[in-house]
Amino acid sequence: VSTGKANCPYYAKAEQLADYLQANLPDFRVHKITQHPDKWEQWLHDICEMNGWEHRRSPIIWRELLDRGGKGLLLGGVNDFLQYAQHYYGITSMMLSEEMLDIAEENLQAHIEIEKEEEEIESLIKPLQIWITSASTPICYQLIPLLANGEVFGMTTEISIHLLDTDQFKEVLCSIVMEAEDMAFPLLRSISEHTEIDEAFIQADIIIVLDDVLLNREVQSLENYIREVSEICQVYAPLIEKNAKREVRVISSGKTFVNLKAMMIMTYGPSIKPENVIAIATSWESTAKAMLARKLNMNAAGVKDVIVWGNITGCNYIDLSHAKLYGYECAIWGPANFPRPLLNMIYDSEWIHSEFLSAQSSLSSRVCHCVGMLPAHAIATVLRYWYHGSPPGEIVSVGVLTKGQFCVPEGIVFSMPVRFRNGNWEVMTELEINETTQEVLGCLAHELIQEKLIALKEINEMHPYGAD
C-alpha cells in the first residue's frame, strides 16, 4: 500500500516504482491512496495511531499480509521502499527530480477532479434536506418548482423537501405533496408533509421560515405582534439546534417582521451560526427595479445595484446612488457590459424625490400584495447565489447581523449590500455612502433597535431569571 500527499514528488517516485513492479511481477499488487495536502497530516496521524506506527512524512508505505491475515507491516518512506525493491527484486528507480515534480502536479489535479466527482455522486446519494415552515402559503407553492428544477442547487444535486404547518392545513399540504410528486422532477428525491412540531427540521440543510403575523393595528398593538413573532421563533430555534445539521442555513422571508424573525432565531438559538441566518430583501430590489425600468422604458433586468437598507418589511430606504443601467438605449452606446449610472440617465430628478422615493408606500403595497411568485423567486435567487456565488461585482441586498458596518449599531439584523462568494457572503464595506444616506441609516436602525428591545423585554418577562 503506497499512500501520500497528492502533490508530493516523493510519493510520485514511489508510485512509479510500484507500478513498474506490478506490471513485471506476477504476484505483486499495489494499492495507492492519495490525500489532499490540507488533509494529509490528520490522515497520517490517524493511520499511524491505529496501527501503532511512527512515521512523519509523505509517503508512507506498508505491506498488508493478506494471505496470513496479519497486521500491516510498515516499510517506511520512499527511501525504505527503494531499498526494499533493490534488496528483494534488484530493481530501483532512476526518476529525475523534474519528472517527480511534473507527476506530483498531475497527481494533485487528478485527486481534485476525483474528489469533485465523489462529492457530486454523494450529493445524489444524500439529497439536500430542505424544510419550509408555514408551507400552506402561496409562496411555498410557487417556490417548490424553482427549487426542484435544478437551477438553484445545480443539475446534479437532489433535494428532499419537508413541508411544515399546523394540523389544520394538513389537507393543503397533502395536495401540494401529491401535485409535486405528479410533476416528476428528476432532482426531487422526496417531498413530505409534517404537522408534528417535535419532528421539525430533522437533518435540515436549509430552513426557509415563511411565518407571518397578520397586521391590524386597530386590533392589536405592535408589542403584541412582536410577542407573536418571538413565540414562533422561541419554538423553532431550539428545534433547529437539536435536529438540524450544524451548518444549517436559515432564510427568513415573508411579508412581516422578516428582520425580527432572523434576529429572534439567533437569540433563541445561540449555537446557530449568525452568518448562516439571513433575511430576504430581493423582492424589494426587484420591485424598485421594475418601477425604474418603466420610467426609463427599458427591460428591468438591465437595472442593477439598487440597494435596500434597513428593516425589509418595515421602514427601509431604496438607495439609487450606486445603481447602474445595462443595455439602455441613449445617445452613448457601448458593449453589453458597459454600465451607465442610473441617476445620470433619469433627468427628471423631481420624479425620483416626489414619486419614487416617496412612493415606498406604493412599493410596499406591491410587495405585500403579491400572490407569491415574486417572494418565491427572491428566495430561489438568494439560495442560488449562496451556493454558487452572485454575479461578479453585482450588489445583493440581504438582512444580516450587523457588526458596525456603515456605522450601523451592532447586534441588529439590518438589510445592507453584500456579495456571495465560495458558499459565504460578505458585506461590501468598500462602498461609499454620503452623509444624507448615513443619517437615514441611523433612523432606520432606531426602528430595529426598538423592535429588538421590545422582543427582549418579552423574553425577560417570560424568563425573568434565565434571560441574558
mmCIF file of N, CA and C in Angstrom, residues 73-194:
data_model
loop_
_atom_site.group_PDB
_atom_site.id
_atom_site.type_symbol
_atom_site.label_atom_id
_atom_site.label_comp_id
_atom_site.label_asym_id
_atom_site.label_seq_id
_atom_site.Cartn_x
_atom_site.Cartn_y
_atom_site.Cartn_z
ATOM 1 N N LEU A 73 2.485 -4.458 7.733
ATOM 2 C CA LEU A 73 3.900 -4.354 8.089
ATOM 3 C C LEU A 73 4.469 -3.076 7.495
ATOM 4 N N LEU A 74 4.835 -2.124 8.332
ATOM 5 C CA LEU A 74 5.333 -0.832 7.867
ATOM 6 C C LEU A 74 6.693 -0.984 7.197
ATOM 7 N N LEU A 75 6.806 -0.471 5.956
ATOM 8 C CA LEU A 75 8.094 -0.419 5.281
ATOM 9 C C LEU A 75 8.777 0.912 5.551
ATOM 10 N N GLY A 76 8.008 2.014 5.493
ATOM 11 C CA GLY A 76 8.568 3.330 5.783
ATOM 12 C C GLY A 76 8.272 4.329 4.689
ATOM 13 N N GLY A 77 9.277 5.163 4.363
ATOM 14 C CA GLY A 77 9.118 6.189 3.349
ATOM 15 C C GLY A 77 9.661 5.760 2.011
ATOM 16 N N VAL A 78 9.931 6.728 1.148
ATOM 17 C CA VAL A 78 10.353 6.404 -0.213
ATOM 18 C C VAL A 78 11.707 5.711 -0.226
ATOM 19 N N ASN A 79 12.650 6.147 0.592
ATOM 20 C CA ASN A 79 13.980 5.512 0.617
ATOM 21 C C ASN A 79 13.895 4.072 1.106
ATOM 22 N N ASP A 80 13.038 3.832 2.108
ATOM 23 C CA ASP A 80 12.861 2.464 2.613
ATOM 24 C C ASP A 80 12.275 1.567 1.521
ATOM 25 N N PHE A 81 11.336 2.124 0.735
ATOM 26 C CA PHE A 81 10.730 1.345 -0.340
ATOM 27 C C PHE A 81 11.746 1.060 -1.450
ATOM 28 N N LEU A 82 12.608 2.042 -1.763
ATOM 29 C CA LEU A 82 13.641 1.836 -2.769
ATOM 30 C C LEU A 82 14.610 0.723 -2.336
ATOM 31 N N GLN A 83 15.003 0.733 -1.073
ATOM 32 C CA GLN A 83 15.892 -0.299 -0.559
ATOM 33 C C GLN A 83 15.213 -1.673 -0.593
ATOM 34 N N TYR A 84 13.914 -1.687 -0.251
ATOM 35 C CA TYR A 84 13.140 -2.934 -0.268
ATOM 36 C C TYR A 84 13.122 -3.534 -1.675
ATOM 37 N N ALA A 85 12.804 -2.683 -2.675
ATOM 38 C CA ALA A 85 12.743 -3.162 -4.060
ATOM 39 C C ALA A 85 14.113 -3.614 -4.556
ATOM 40 N N GLN A 86 15.160 -2.895 -4.183
ATOM 41 C CA GLN A 86 16.513 -3.257 -4.598
ATOM 42 C C GLN A 86 16.931 -4.589 -3.961
ATOM 43 N N HIS A 87 16.612 -4.767 -2.689
ATOM 44 C CA HIS A 87 17.038 -5.959 -1.966
ATOM 45 C C HIS A 87 16.298 -7.211 -2.447
ATOM 46 N N TYR A 88 14.943 -7.096 -2.623
ATOM 47 C CA TYR A 88 14.153 -8.283 -2.955
ATOM 48 C C TYR A 88 14.103 -8.575 -4.453
ATOM 49 N N TYR A 89 14.087 -7.490 -5.265
ATOM 50 C CA TYR A 89 13.840 -7.693 -6.690
ATOM 51 C C TYR A 89 14.976 -7.196 -7.584
ATOM 52 N N GLY A 90 15.959 -6.529 -7.013
ATOM 53 C CA GLY A 90 17.057 -5.994 -7.814
ATOM 54 C C GLY A 90 16.619 -4.880 -8.748
ATOM 55 N N ILE A 91 15.594 -4.140 -8.338
ATOM 56 C CA ILE A 91 15.041 -3.068 -9.184
ATOM 57 C C ILE A 91 15.047 -1.773 -8.387
ATOM 58 N N THR A 92 15.408 -0.683 -9.045
ATOM 59 C CA THR A 92 15.356 0.625 -8.393
ATOM 60 C C THR A 92 14.765 1.654 -9.341
ATOM 61 N N SER A 93 14.592 2.877 -8.873
ATOM 62 C CA SER A 93 14.008 3.956 -9.682
ATOM 63 C C SER A 93 15.079 4.952 -10.056
ATOM 64 N N MET A 94 15.068 5.326 -11.346
ATOM 65 C CA MET A 94 16.014 6.328 -11.840
ATOM 66 C C MET A 94 15.288 7.629 -12.199
ATOM 67 N N MET A 95 14.118 7.850 -11.640
ATOM 68 C CA MET A 95 13.316 9.034 -11.984
ATOM 69 C C MET A 95 14.039 10.312 -11.572
ATOM 70 N N LEU A 96 14.042 11.278 -12.479
ATOM 71 C CA LEU A 96 14.680 12.565 -12.227
ATOM 72 C C LEU A 96 13.750 13.475 -11.424
ATOM 73 N N SER A 97 14.364 14.461 -10.769
ATOM 74 C CA SER A 97 13.578 15.380 -9.928
ATOM 75 C C SER A 97 12.520 16.109 -10.733
ATOM 76 N N GLU A 98 12.854 16.502 -11.957
ATOM 77 C CA GLU A 98 11.893 17.232 -12.794
ATOM 78 C C GLU A 98 10.679 16.372 -13.110
ATOM 79 N N GLU A 99 10.932 15.084 -13.397
ATOM 80 C CA GLU A 99 9.821 14.169 -13.659
ATOM 81 C C GLU A 99 8.961 14.000 -12.410
ATOM 82 N N MET A 100 9.587 13.892 -11.253
ATOM 83 C CA MET A 100 8.854 13.745 -9.998
ATOM 84 C C MET A 100 7.908 14.914 -9.771
ATOM 85 N N LEU A 101 8.392 16.131 -10.021
ATOM 86 C CA LEU A 101 7.569 17.326 -9.817
ATOM 87 C C LEU A 101 6.400 17.371 -10.794
ATOM 88 N N ASP A 102 6.644 16.994 -12.052
ATOM 89 C CA ASP A 102 5.580 17.005 -13.062
ATOM 90 C C ASP A 102 4.477 16.007 -12.694
ATOM 91 N N ILE A 103 4.884 14.805 -12.286
ATOM 92 C CA ILE A 103 3.888 13.790 -11.928
ATOM 93 C C ILE A 103 3.133 14.198 -10.675
ATOM 94 N N ALA A 104 3.852 14.824 -9.715
ATOM 95 C CA ALA A 104 3.185 15.283 -8.493
ATOM 96 C C ALA A 104 2.095 16.302 -8.813
ATOM 97 N N GLU A 105 2.373 17.205 -9.736
ATOM 98 C CA GLU A 105 1.363 18.204 -10.126
ATOM 99 C C GLU A 105 0.167 17.539 -10.789
ATOM 100 N N GLU A 106 0.440 16.546 -11.657
ATOM 101 C CA GLU A 106 -0.649 15.809 -12.306
ATOM 102 C C GLU A 106 -1.472 15.048 -11.262
ATOM 103 N N ASN A 107 -0.781 14.460 -10.282
ATOM 104 C CA ASN A 107 -1.495 13.720 -9.231
ATOM 105 C C ASN A 107 -2.462 14.617 -8.466
ATOM 106 N N LEU A 108 -2.005 15.834 -8.146
ATOM 107 C CA LEU A 108 -2.858 16.757 -7.396
ATOM 108 C C LEU A 108 -4.100 17.122 -8.198
ATOM 109 N N GLN A 109 -3.928 17.436 -9.484
ATOM 110 C CA GLN A 109 -5.071 17.789 -10.322
ATOM 111 C C GLN A 109 -6.044 16.627 -10.448
ATOM 112 N N ALA A 110 -5.494 15.419 -10.623
ATOM 113 C CA ALA A 110 -6.346 14.233 -10.734
ATOM 114 C C ALA A 110 -7.100 13.990 -9.429
ATOM 115 N N HIS A 111 -6.415 14.197 -8.295
ATOM 116 C CA HIS A 111 -7.058 13.995 -6.993
ATOM 117 C C HIS A 111 -8.212 14.976 -6.796
ATOM 118 N N ILE A 112 -7.993 16.239 -7.170
ATOM 119 C CA ILE A 112 -9.045 17.251 -7.023
ATOM 120 C C ILE A 112 -10.251 16.895 -7.881
ATOM 121 N N GLU A 113 -10.012 16.436 -9.110
ATOM 122 C CA GLU A 113 -11.113 16.060 -10.005
ATOM 123 C C GLU A 113 -11.883 14.866 -9.457
ATOM 124 N N ILE A 114 -11.158 13.883 -8.914
ATOM 125 C CA ILE A 114 -11.822 12.704 -8.344
ATOM 126 C C ILE A 114 -12.663 13.098 -7.130
ATOM 127 N N GLU A 115 -12.118 13.975 -6.272
ATOM 128 C CA GLU A 115 -12.878 14.442 -5.106
ATOM 129 C C GLU A 115 -14.163 15.136 -5.534
ATOM 130 N N LYS A 116 -14.051 15.955 -6.581
ATOM 131 C CA LYS A 116 -15.234 16.677 -7.069
ATOM 132 C C LYS A 116 -16.289 15.698 -7.579
ATOM 133 N N GLU A 117 -15.858 14.683 -8.321
ATOM 134 C CA GLU A 117 -16.792 13.675 -8.820
ATOM 135 C C GLU A 117 -17.456 12.938 -7.661
ATOM 136 N N GLU A 118 -16.664 12.606 -6.629
ATOM 137 C CA GLU A 118 -17.216 11.898 -5.474
ATOM 138 C C GLU A 118 -18.236 12.754 -4.734
ATOM 139 N N GLU A 119 -17.965 14.072 -4.642
ATOM 140 C CA GLU A 119 -18.922 14.973 -3.998
ATOM 141 C C GLU A 119 -20.238 15.018 -4.765
ATOM 142 N N GLU A 120 -20.139 15.044 -6.094
ATOM 143 C CA GLU A 120 -21.350 15.070 -6.918
ATOM 144 C C GLU A 120 -22.147 13.777 -6.756
ATOM 145 N N ILE A 121 -21.425 12.656 -6.710
ATOM 146 C CA ILE A 121 -22.104 11.373 -6.516
ATOM 147 C C ILE A 121 -22.764 11.327 -5.140
ATOM 148 N N GLU A 122 -22.032 11.836 -4.128
ATOM 149 C CA GLU A 122 -22.568 11.847 -2.768
ATOM 150 C C GLU A 122 -23.811 12.716 -2.673
ATOM 151 N N SER A 123 -23.814 13.842 -3.429
ATOM 152 C CA SER A 123 -24.981 14.725 -3.390
ATOM 153 C C SER A 123 -26.210 14.025 -3.958
ATOM 154 N N LEU A 124 -25.992 13.068 -4.873
ATOM 155 C CA LEU A 124 -27.113 12.299 -5.403
ATOM 156 C C LEU A 124 -27.556 11.235 -4.413
ATOM 157 N N ILE A 125 -26.599 10.686 -3.679
ATOM 158 C CA ILE A 125 -26.927 9.666 -2.693
ATOM 159 C C ILE A 125 -27.587 10.301 -1.466
ATOM 160 N N LYS A 126 -27.060 11.475 -1.054
ATOM 161 C CA LYS A 126 -27.569 12.163 0.124
ATOM 162 C C LYS A 126 -28.156 13.506 -0.307
ATOM 163 N N PRO A 127 -29.437 13.560 -0.588
ATOM 164 C CA PRO A 127 -30.028 14.816 -1.071
ATOM 165 C C PRO A 127 -30.022 15.905 -0.010
ATOM 166 N N LEU A 128 -30.035 17.157 -0.463
ATOM 167 C CA LEU A 128 -30.173 18.289 0.446
ATOM 168 C C LEU A 128 -31.544 18.230 1.119
ATOM 169 N N GLN A 129 -31.552 18.424 2.429
ATOM 170 C CA GLN A 129 -32.801 18.385 3.187
ATOM 171 C C GLN A 129 -33.293 19.820 3.394
ATOM 172 N N ILE A 130 -34.418 20.140 2.775
ATOM 173 C CA ILE A 130 -34.964 21.497 2.816
ATOM 174 C C ILE A 130 -36.289 21.487 3.568
ATOM 175 N N TRP A 131 -36.366 22.306 4.614
ATOM 176 C CA TRP A 131 -37.594 22.437 5.401
ATOM 177 C C TRP A 131 -38.205 23.817 5.148
ATOM 178 N N ILE A 132 -39.521 23.839 4.953
ATOM 179 C CA ILE A 132 -40.241 25.091 4.716
ATOM 180 C C ILE A 132 -41.361 25.200 5.745
ATOM 181 N N THR A 133 -41.347 26.266 6.545
ATOM 182 C CA THR A 133 -42.400 26.465 7.543
ATOM 183 C C THR A 133 -43.567 27.235 6.927
ATOM 184 N N SER A 134 -44.715 27.169 7.577
ATOM 185 C CA SER A 134 -45.946 27.775 7.023
ATOM 186 C C SER A 134 -46.089 27.411 5.548
ATOM 187 N N ALA A 135 -45.945 26.118 5.284
ATOM 188 C CA ALA A 135 -45.840 25.640 3.898
ATOM 189 C C ALA A 135 -47.154 25.672 3.130
ATOM 190 N N SER A 136 -48.247 26.023 3.805
ATOM 191 C CA SER A 136 -49.523 26.127 3.088
ATOM 192 C C SER A 136 -49.661 27.457 2.348
ATOM 193 N N THR A 137 -48.705 28.372 2.549
ATOM 194 C CA THR A 137 -48.802 29.698 1.925
ATOM 195 C C THR A 137 -48.520 29.623 0.423
ATOM 196 N N PRO A 138 -49.047 30.579 -0.346
ATOM 197 C CA PRO A 138 -48.796 30.600 -1.794
ATOM 198 C C PRO A 138 -47.311 30.707 -2.145
ATOM 199 N N ILE A 139 -46.520 31.346 -1.273
ATOM 200 C CA ILE A 139 -45.089 31.470 -1.564
ATOM 201 C C ILE A 139 -44.463 30.087 -1.697
ATOM 202 N N CYS A 140 -44.791 29.194 -0.773
ATOM 203 C CA CYS A 140 -44.248 27.839 -0.813
ATOM 204 C C CYS A 140 -44.681 27.120 -2.085
ATOM 205 N N TYR A 141 -45.931 27.283 -2.452
ATOM 206 C CA TYR A 141 -46.464 26.630 -3.656
ATOM 207 C C TYR A 141 -45.682 27.055 -4.895
ATOM 208 N N GLN A 142 -45.341 28.345 -4.957
ATOM 209 C CA GLN A 142 -44.583 28.856 -6.100
ATOM 210 C C GLN A 142 -43.102 28.488 -6.008
ATOM 211 N N LEU A 143 -42.613 28.270 -4.785
ATOM 212 C CA LEU A 143 -41.190 28.034 -4.572
ATOM 213 C C LEU A 143 -40.757 26.620 -4.941
ATOM 214 N N ILE A 144 -41.602 25.643 -4.709
ATOM 215 C CA ILE A 144 -41.209 24.240 -4.903
ATOM 216 C C ILE A 144 -40.690 23.965 -6.312
ATOM 217 N N PRO A 145 -41.377 24.376 -7.395
ATOM 218 C CA PRO A 145 -40.824 24.114 -8.734
ATOM 219 C C PRO A 145 -39.469 24.780 -8.962
ATOM 220 N N LEU A 146 -39.257 25.954 -8.376
ATOM 221 C CA LEU A 146 -37.985 26.650 -8.549
ATOM 222 C C LEU A 146 -36.847 25.889 -7.872
ATOM 223 N N LEU A 147 -37.123 25.283 -6.720
ATOM 224 C CA LEU A 147 -36.092 24.522 -6.014
ATOM 225 C C LEU A 147 -35.814 23.187 -6.700
ATOM 226 N N ALA A 148 -36.847 22.606 -7.306
ATOM 227 C CA ALA A 148 -36.730 21.234 -7.813
ATOM 228 C C ALA A 148 -36.256 21.140 -9.256
ATOM 229 N N ASN A 149 -36.166 22.273 -9.968
ATOM 230 C CA ASN A 149 -35.812 22.174 -11.390
ATOM 231 C C ASN A 149 -34.309 22.162 -11.663
ATOM 232 N N GLY A 150 -33.486 22.276 -10.601
ATOM 233 C CA GLY A 150 -32.038 22.167 -10.761
ATOM 234 C C GLY A 150 -31.297 23.463 -10.929
ATOM 235 N N GLU A 151 -32.004 24.577 -11.117
ATOM 236 C CA GLU A 151 -31.324 25.842 -11.361
ATOM 237 C C GLU A 151 -30.753 26.453 -10.089
ATOM 238 N N VAL A 152 -31.276 26.100 -8.931
ATOM 239 C CA VAL A 152 -30.820 26.703 -7.677
ATOM 240 C C VAL A 152 -29.563 26.006 -7.157
ATOM 241 N N PHE A 153 -29.612 24.680 -7.032
ATOM 242 C CA PHE A 153 -28.504 23.939 -6.423
ATOM 243 C C PHE A 153 -27.628 23.223 -7.441
ATOM 244 N N GLY A 154 -28.025 23.212 -8.687
ATOM 245 C CA GLY A 154 -27.243 22.534 -9.714
ATOM 246 C C GLY A 154 -27.953 21.286 -10.210
ATOM 247 N N MET A 155 -27.613 20.877 -11.428
ATOM 248 C CA MET A 155 -28.314 19.781 -12.086
ATOM 249 C C MET A 155 -27.868 18.405 -11.597
ATOM 250 N N THR A 156 -26.951 18.348 -10.648
ATOM 251 C CA THR A 156 -26.512 17.051 -10.111
ATOM 252 C C THR A 156 -26.865 16.893 -8.632
ATOM 253 N N THR A 157 -27.581 17.855 -8.069
ATOM 254 C CA THR A 157 -27.896 17.817 -6.637
ATOM 255 C C THR A 157 -29.373 17.504 -6.427
ATOM 256 N N GLU A 158 -29.635 16.358 -5.821
ATOM 257 C CA GLU A 158 -31.011 16.009 -5.492
ATOM 258 C C GLU A 158 -31.421 16.682 -4.183
ATOM 259 N N ILE A 159 -32.713 16.882 -4.029
ATOM 260 C CA ILE A 159 -33.226 17.529 -2.823
ATOM 261 C C ILE A 159 -34.410 16.737 -2.271
ATOM 262 N N SER A 160 -34.592 16.856 -0.962
ATOM 263 C CA SER A 160 -35.803 16.359 -0.300
ATOM 264 C C SER A 160 -36.455 17.555 0.389
ATOM 265 N N ILE A 161 -37.735 17.762 0.131
ATOM 266 C CA ILE A 161 -38.454 18.908 0.673
ATOM 267 C C ILE A 161 -39.414 18.438 1.755
ATOM 268 N N HIS A 162 -39.388 19.139 2.886
ATOM 269 C CA HIS A 162 -40.271 18.825 4.016
ATOM 270 C C HIS A 162 -41.152 20.042 4.296
ATOM 271 N N LEU A 163 -42.449 19.855 4.193
ATOM 272 C CA LEU A 163 -43.412 20.941 4.380
ATOM 273 C C LEU A 163 -43.974 20.891 5.796
ATOM 274 N N LEU A 164 -43.821 21.994 6.530
ATOM 275 C CA LEU A 164 -44.253 22.048 7.928
ATOM 276 C C LEU A 164 -45.355 23.086 8.095
ATOM 277 N N ASP A 165 -46.440 22.689 8.722
ATOM 278 C CA ASP A 165 -47.505 23.627 9.058
ATOM 279 C C ASP A 165 -48.362 22.989 10.145
ATOM 280 N N THR A 166 -49.366 23.724 10.590
ATOM 281 C CA THR A 166 -50.228 23.210 11.662
ATOM 282 C C THR A 166 -51.197 22.165 11.113
ATOM 283 N N ASP A 167 -51.803 21.433 12.015
ATOM 284 C CA ASP A 167 -52.670 20.321 11.629
ATOM 285 C C ASP A 167 -53.869 20.782 10.799
ATOM 286 N N GLN A 168 -54.315 22.026 10.979
ATOM 287 C CA GLN A 168 -55.486 22.497 10.232
ATOM 288 C C GLN A 168 -55.202 22.630 8.737
ATOM 289 N N PHE A 169 -53.902 22.664 8.365
ATOM 290 C CA PHE A 169 -53.546 22.775 6.948
ATOM 291 C C PHE A 169 -53.036 21.458 6.372
ATOM 292 N N LYS A 170 -53.272 20.359 7.076
ATOM 293 C CA LYS A 170 -52.760 19.061 6.634
ATOM 294 C C LYS A 170 -53.268 18.694 5.238
ATOM 295 N N GLU A 171 -54.528 18.963 4.981
ATOM 296 C CA GLU A 171 -55.100 18.619 3.674
ATOM 297 C C GLU A 171 -54.441 19.428 2.563
ATOM 298 N N VAL A 172 -54.155 20.712 2.835
ATOM 299 C CA VAL A 172 -53.477 21.548 1.843
ATOM 300 C C VAL A 172 -52.082 21.010 1.567
ATOM 301 N N LEU A 173 -51.369 20.633 2.637
ATOM 302 C CA LEU A 173 -50.019 20.091 2.473
ATOM 303 C C LEU A 173 -50.043 18.805 1.659
ATOM 304 N N CYS A 174 -51.015 17.943 1.936
ATOM 305 C CA CYS A 174 -51.124 16.685 1.187
ATOM 306 C C CYS A 174 -51.367 16.949 -0.297
ATOM 307 N N SER A 175 -52.153 17.968 -0.598
ATOM 308 C CA SER A 175 -52.420 18.322 -2.000
ATOM 309 C C SER A 175 -51.153 18.820 -2.691
ATOM 310 N N ILE A 176 -50.363 19.641 -1.970
ATOM 311 C CA ILE A 176 -49.108 20.143 -2.538
ATOM 312 C C ILE A 176 -48.141 18.992 -2.790
ATOM 313 N N VAL A 177 -48.045 18.071 -1.830
ATOM 314 C CA VAL A 177 -47.163 16.912 -1.981
ATOM 315 C C VAL A 177 -47.561 16.089 -3.195
ATOM 316 N N MET A 178 -48.853 15.803 -3.322
ATOM 317 C CA MET A 178 -49.339 14.992 -4.436
ATOM 318 C C MET A 178 -49.040 15.663 -5.778
ATOM 319 N N GLU A 179 -49.271 16.966 -5.855
ATOM 320 C CA GLU A 179 -49.041 17.677 -7.111
ATOM 321 C C GLU A 179 -47.556 17.704 -7.466
ATOM 322 N N ALA A 180 -46.692 17.925 -6.462
ATOM 323 C CA ALA A 180 -45.249 17.945 -6.714
ATOM 324 C C ALA A 180 -44.757 16.578 -7.170
ATOM 325 N N GLU A 181 -45.274 15.513 -6.554
ATOM 326 C CA GLU A 181 -44.890 14.157 -6.967
ATOM 327 C C GLU A 181 -45.331 13.881 -8.398
ATOM 328 N N ASP A 182 -46.525 14.356 -8.751
ATOM 329 C CA ASP A 182 -47.038 14.120 -10.106
ATOM 330 C C ASP A 182 -46.217 14.839 -11.170
ATOM 331 N N MET A 183 -45.528 15.917 -10.785
ATOM 332 C CA MET A 183 -44.711 16.654 -11.760
ATOM 333 C C MET A 183 -43.414 15.918 -12.076
ATOM 334 N N ALA A 184 -43.036 14.928 -11.258
ATOM 335 C CA ALA A 184 -41.904 14.038 -11.540
ATOM 336 C C ALA A 184 -40.612 14.806 -11.828
ATOM 337 N N PHE A 185 -40.254 15.717 -10.932
ATOM 338 C CA PHE A 185 -38.984 16.432 -11.082
ATOM 339 C C PHE A 185 -37.828 15.428 -10.928
ATOM 340 N N PRO A 186 -36.883 15.410 -11.857
ATOM 341 C CA PRO A 186 -35.781 14.436 -11.781
ATOM 342 C C PRO A 186 -34.934 14.578 -10.514
ATOM 343 N N LEU A 187 -34.831 15.795 -9.955
ATOM 344 C CA LEU A 187 -33.952 16.034 -8.812
ATOM 345 C C LEU A 187 -34.688 16.068 -7.476
ATOM 346 N N LEU A 188 -35.999 15.864 -7.509
ATOM 347 C CA LEU A 188 -36.774 15.857 -6.263
ATOM 348 C C LEU A 188 -36.852 14.419 -5.748
ATOM 349 N N ARG A 189 -35.954 14.081 -4.808
ATOM 350 C CA ARG A 189 -35.909 12.713 -4.282
ATOM 351 C C ARG A 189 -37.193 12.385 -3.529
ATOM 352 N N SER A 190 -37.667 13.337 -2.711
ATOM 353 C CA SER A 190 -38.891 13.087 -1.946
ATOM 354 C C SER A 190 -39.475 14.413 -1.493
ATOM 355 N N ILE A 191 -40.763 14.400 -1.192
ATOM 356 C CA ILE A 191 -41.439 15.562 -0.607
ATOM 357 C C ILE A 191 -42.462 15.026 0.385
ATOM 358 N N SER A 192 -42.524 15.645 1.565
ATOM 359 C CA SER A 192 -43.393 15.116 2.620
ATOM 360 C C SER A 192 -44.006 16.254 3.408
ATOM 361 N N GLU A 193 -45.143 15.958 4.039
ATOM 362 C CA GLU A 193 -45.808 16.952 4.882
ATOM 363 C C GLU A 193 -45.617 16.592 6.339
ATOM 364 N N HIS A 194 -45.546 17.613 7.203
ATOM 365 C CA HIS A 194 -45.335 17.408 8.632
ATOM 366 C C HIS A 194 -46.219 18.388 9.409
#
